[in-house]
Structures are given as structure tokens and as C-alpha cells.
JSON list of C-alpha atoms in Angstrom, two decimals:
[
{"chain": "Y", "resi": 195, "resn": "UNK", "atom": "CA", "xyz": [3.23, 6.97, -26.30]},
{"chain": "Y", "resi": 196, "resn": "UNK", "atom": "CA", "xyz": [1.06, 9.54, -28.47]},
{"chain": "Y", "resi": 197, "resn": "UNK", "atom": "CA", "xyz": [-1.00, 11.30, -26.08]},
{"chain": "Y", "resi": 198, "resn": "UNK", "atom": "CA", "xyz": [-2.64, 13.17, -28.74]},
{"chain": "Y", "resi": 199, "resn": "UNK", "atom": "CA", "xyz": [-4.63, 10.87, -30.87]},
{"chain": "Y", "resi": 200, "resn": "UNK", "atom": "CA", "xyz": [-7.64, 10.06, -31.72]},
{"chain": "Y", "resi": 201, "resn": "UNK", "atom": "CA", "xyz": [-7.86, 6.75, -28.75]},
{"chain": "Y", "resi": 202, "resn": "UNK", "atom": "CA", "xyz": [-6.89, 9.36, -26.29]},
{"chain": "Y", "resi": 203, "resn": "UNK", "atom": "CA", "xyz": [-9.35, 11.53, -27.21]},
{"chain": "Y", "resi": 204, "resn": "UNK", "atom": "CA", "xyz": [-12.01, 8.99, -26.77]},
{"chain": "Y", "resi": 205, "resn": "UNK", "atom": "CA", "xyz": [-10.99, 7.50, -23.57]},
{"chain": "Y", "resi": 206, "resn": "UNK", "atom": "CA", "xyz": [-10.90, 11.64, -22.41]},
{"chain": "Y", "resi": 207, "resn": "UNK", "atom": "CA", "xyz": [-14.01, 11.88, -24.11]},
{"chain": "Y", "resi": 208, "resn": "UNK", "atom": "CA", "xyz": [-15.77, 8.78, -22.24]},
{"chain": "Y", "resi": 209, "resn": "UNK", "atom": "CA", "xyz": [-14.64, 10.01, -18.92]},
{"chain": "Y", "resi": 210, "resn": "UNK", "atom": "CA", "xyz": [-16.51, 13.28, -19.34]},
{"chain": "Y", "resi": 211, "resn": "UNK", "atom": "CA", "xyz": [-19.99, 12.01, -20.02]},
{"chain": "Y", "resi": 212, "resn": "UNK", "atom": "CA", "xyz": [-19.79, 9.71, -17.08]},
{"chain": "Y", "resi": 213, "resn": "UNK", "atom": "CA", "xyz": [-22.12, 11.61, -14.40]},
{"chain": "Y", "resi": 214, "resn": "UNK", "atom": "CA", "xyz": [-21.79, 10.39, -11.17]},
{"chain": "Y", "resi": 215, "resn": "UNK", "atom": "CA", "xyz": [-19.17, 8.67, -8.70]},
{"chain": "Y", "resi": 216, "resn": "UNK", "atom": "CA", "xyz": [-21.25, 5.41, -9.10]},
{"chain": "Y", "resi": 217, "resn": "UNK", "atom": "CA", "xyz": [-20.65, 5.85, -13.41]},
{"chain": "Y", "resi": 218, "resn": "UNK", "atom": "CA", "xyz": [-17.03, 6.12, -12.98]},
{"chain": "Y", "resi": 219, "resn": "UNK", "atom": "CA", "xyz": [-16.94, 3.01, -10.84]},
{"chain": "Y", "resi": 220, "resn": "UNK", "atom": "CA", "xyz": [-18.37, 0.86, -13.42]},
{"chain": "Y", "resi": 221, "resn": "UNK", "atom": "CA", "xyz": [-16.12, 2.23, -16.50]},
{"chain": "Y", "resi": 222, "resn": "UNK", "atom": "CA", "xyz": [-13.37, 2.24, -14.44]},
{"chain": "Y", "resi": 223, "resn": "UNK", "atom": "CA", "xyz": [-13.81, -1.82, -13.19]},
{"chain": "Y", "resi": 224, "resn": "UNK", "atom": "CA", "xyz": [-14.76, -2.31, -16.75]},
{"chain": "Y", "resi": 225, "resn": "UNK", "atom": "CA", "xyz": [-11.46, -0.82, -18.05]},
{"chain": "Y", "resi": 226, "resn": "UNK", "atom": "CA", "xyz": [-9.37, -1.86, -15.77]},
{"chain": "Y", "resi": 227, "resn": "UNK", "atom": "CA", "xyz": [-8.62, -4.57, -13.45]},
{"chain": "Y", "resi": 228, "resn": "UNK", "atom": "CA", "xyz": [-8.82, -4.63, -10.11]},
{"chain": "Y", "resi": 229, "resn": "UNK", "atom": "CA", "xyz": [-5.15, -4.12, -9.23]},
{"chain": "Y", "resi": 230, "resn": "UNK", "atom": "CA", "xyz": [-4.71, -1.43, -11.74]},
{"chain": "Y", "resi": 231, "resn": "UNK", "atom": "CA", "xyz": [-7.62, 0.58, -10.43]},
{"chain": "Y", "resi": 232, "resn": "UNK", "atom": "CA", "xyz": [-6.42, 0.44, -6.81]},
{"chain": "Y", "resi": 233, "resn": "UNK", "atom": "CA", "xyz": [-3.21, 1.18, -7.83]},
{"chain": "Y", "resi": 234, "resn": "UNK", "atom": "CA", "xyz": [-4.40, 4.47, -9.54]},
{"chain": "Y", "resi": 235, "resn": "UNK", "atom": "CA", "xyz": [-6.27, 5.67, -6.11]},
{"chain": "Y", "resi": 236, "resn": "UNK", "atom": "CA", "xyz": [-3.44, 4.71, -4.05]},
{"chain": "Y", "resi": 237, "resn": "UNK", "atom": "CA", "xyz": [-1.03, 7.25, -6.38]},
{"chain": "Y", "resi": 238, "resn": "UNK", "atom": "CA", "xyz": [-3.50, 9.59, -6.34]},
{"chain": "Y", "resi": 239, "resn": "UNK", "atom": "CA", "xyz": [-4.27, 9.31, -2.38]},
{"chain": "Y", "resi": 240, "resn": "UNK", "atom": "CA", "xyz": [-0.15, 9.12, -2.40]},
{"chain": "Y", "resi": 241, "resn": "UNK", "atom": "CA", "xyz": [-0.44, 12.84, -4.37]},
{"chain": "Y", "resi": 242, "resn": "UNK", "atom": "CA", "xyz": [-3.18, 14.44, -1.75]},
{"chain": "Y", "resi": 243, "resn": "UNK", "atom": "CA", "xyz": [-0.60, 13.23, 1.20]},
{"chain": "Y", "resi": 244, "resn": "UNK", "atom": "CA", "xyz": [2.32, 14.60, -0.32]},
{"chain": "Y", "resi": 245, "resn": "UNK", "atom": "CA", "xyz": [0.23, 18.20, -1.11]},
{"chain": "Y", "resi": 246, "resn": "UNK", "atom": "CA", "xyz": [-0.73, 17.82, 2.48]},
{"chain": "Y", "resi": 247, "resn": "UNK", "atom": "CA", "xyz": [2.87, 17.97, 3.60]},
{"chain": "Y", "resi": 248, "resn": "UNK", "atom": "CA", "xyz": [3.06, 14.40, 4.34]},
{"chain": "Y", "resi": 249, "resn": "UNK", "atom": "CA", "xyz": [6.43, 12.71, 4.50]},
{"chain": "Y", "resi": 250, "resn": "UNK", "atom": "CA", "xyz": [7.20, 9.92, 2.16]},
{"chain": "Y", "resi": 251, "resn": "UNK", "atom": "CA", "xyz": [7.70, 7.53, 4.79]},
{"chain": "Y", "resi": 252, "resn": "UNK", "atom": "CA", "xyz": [4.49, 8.65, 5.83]},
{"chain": "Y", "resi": 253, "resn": "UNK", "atom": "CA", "xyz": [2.96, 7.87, 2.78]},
{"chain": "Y", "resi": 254, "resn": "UNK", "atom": "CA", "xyz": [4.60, 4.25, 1.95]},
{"chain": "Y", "resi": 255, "resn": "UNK", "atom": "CA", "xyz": [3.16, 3.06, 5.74]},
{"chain": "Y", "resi": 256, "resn": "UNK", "atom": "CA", "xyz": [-0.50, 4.38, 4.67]},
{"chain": "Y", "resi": 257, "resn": "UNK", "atom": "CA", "xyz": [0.15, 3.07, 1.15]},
{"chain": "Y", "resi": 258, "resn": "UNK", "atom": "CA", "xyz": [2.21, 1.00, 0.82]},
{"chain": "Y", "resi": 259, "resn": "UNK", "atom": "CA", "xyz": [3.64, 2.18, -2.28]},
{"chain": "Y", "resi": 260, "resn": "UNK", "atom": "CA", "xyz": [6.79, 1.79, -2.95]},
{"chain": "Y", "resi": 261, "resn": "UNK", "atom": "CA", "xyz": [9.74, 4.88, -2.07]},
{"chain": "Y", "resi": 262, "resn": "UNK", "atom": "CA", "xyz": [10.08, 4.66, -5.82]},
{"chain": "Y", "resi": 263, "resn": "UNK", "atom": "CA", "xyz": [6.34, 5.57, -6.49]},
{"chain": "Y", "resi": 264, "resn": "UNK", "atom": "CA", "xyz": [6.06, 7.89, -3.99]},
{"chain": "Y", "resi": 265, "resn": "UNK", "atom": "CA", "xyz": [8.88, 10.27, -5.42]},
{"chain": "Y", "resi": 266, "resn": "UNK", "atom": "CA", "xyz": [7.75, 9.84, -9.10]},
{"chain": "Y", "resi": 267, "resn": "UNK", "atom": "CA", "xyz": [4.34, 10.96, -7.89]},
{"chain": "Y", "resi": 268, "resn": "UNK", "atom": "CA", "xyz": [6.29, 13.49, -5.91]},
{"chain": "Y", "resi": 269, "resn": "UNK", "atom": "CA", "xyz": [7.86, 14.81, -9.11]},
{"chain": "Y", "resi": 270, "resn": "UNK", "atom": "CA", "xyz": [4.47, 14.50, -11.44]},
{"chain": "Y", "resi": 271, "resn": "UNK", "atom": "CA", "xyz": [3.11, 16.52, -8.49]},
{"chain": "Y", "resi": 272, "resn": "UNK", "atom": "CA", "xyz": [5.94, 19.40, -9.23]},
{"chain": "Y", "resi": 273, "resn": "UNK", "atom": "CA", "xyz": [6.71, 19.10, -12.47]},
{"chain": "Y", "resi": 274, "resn": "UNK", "atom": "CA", "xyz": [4.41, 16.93, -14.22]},
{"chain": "Y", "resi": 275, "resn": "UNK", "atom": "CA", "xyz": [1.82, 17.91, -16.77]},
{"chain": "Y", "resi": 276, "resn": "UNK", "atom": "CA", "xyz": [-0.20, 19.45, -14.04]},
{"chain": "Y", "resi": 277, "resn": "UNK", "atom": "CA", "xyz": [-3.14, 16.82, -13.87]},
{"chain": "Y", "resi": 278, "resn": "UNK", "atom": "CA", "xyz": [-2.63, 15.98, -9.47]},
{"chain": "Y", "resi": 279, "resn": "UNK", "atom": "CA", "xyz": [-2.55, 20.10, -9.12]},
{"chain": "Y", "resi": 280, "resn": "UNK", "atom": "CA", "xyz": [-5.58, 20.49, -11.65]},
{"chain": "Y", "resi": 281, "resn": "UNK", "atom": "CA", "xyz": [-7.47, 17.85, -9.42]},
{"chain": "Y", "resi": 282, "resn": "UNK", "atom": "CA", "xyz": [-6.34, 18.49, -6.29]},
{"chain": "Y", "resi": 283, "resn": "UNK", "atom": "CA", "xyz": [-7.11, 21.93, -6.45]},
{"chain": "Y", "resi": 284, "resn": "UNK", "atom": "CA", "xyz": [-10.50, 21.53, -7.86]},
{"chain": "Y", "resi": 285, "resn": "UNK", "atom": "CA", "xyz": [-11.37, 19.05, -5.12]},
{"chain": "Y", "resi": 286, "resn": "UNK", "atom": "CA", "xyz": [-10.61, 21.31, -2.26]},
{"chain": "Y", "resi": 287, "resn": "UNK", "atom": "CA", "xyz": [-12.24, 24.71, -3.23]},
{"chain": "Y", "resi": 288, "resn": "UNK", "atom": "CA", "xyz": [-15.43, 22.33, -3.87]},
{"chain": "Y", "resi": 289, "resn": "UNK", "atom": "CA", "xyz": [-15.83, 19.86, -1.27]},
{"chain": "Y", "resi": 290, "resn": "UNK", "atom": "CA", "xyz": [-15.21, 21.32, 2.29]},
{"chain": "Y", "resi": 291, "resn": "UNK", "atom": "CA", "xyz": [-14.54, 17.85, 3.86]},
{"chain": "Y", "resi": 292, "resn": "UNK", "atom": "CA", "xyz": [-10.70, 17.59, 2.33]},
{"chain": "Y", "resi": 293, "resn": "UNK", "atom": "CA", "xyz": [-9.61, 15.63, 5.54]},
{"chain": "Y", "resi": 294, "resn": "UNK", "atom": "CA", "xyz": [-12.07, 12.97, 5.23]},
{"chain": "Y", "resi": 295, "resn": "UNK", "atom": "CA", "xyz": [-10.64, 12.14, 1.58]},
{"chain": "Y", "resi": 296, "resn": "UNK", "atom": "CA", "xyz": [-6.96, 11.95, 2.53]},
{"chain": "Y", "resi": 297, "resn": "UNK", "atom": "CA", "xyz": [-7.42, 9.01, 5.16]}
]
């Protein structure tokens, strides 16, 4: 998959001028279907647990992702391209209800 063309850069493009919560909900069910976009907050909810120390069994009950998910995301979350850690660490030095998000 290129990840550096010119249909990435648009999609990456399209999710910066979206300015609210509320925007991204709309492009998101727009571009995606149902499934896939709970799919994508259950990995990433599966990525807060695991930086939270959670274990994966922990996380497949809450989730119920697969073990198979759960380590990949594991991995991406170690030695990915650094997007979880970007996020993740954005999120908690600006929003001081972390906790809330994780359940």
C-alpha cells in the first residue's frame, strides 16, 4: 500500500479541517461503515487499555477483540509508526479526565 500519495494526502488532509467531535462523526459514518468505524474505536480503546497496563485478557472481555488484534495493536503500540503514542499522549496532557475515556 503507498502511504505516500497523493489519496493519502487528501484523506490526511480532510481529517484536519474537520473542527469538532460532531464533524468527525459525520466524515467518519460517511467513509466508513458502521462496522468498520466501531472496529477502529474498539482498536484504539484496545491501545489506551494496553498503555494503561491492562492485560490482554482484560482487554478481549471489554472488547471483544480478538487475542490476535489485541497483540497486533500491542505491537503497533511498541513498534509501530508511532500514531497510538502520538495520540495517546496528546490526549492525556490535554484532557484531565483520561479515566472516563478508557471505559
Amino acid at each position: 500500500m503507498q502511504w505516500n500519495d497523493k489519496k493519502m494526502d487528501a484523506l490526511c488532509e480532510a481529517f484536519l479541517c474537520l473542527r469538532s467531535p460532531e464533524e468527525v462523526r459525520r466524515f467518519l459514518r460517511d467513509l466508513m461503515t458502521e462496522e468498520e468505524i466501531v472496529e477502529c474505536a474498539l482498536r484504539f480503546q484496545a491501545a489506551q487499555l494496553l498503555d494503561a497496563g491492562q492485560s490482554y485478557e482484560s482487554i478481549q472481555k471489554t472488547t471483544k477483540l480478538s487475542s490476535t488484534t489485541v497483540a497486533r495493536i500491542s505491537r503497533w503500540l511498541r513498534k509501530g509508526m508511532e500514531g497510538y503514542r502520538l495520540v495517546i499522549d496528546r490526549l492525556q496532557h490535554t484532557s484531565p479526565s483520561r479515566e472516563k475515556r478508557l471505559v
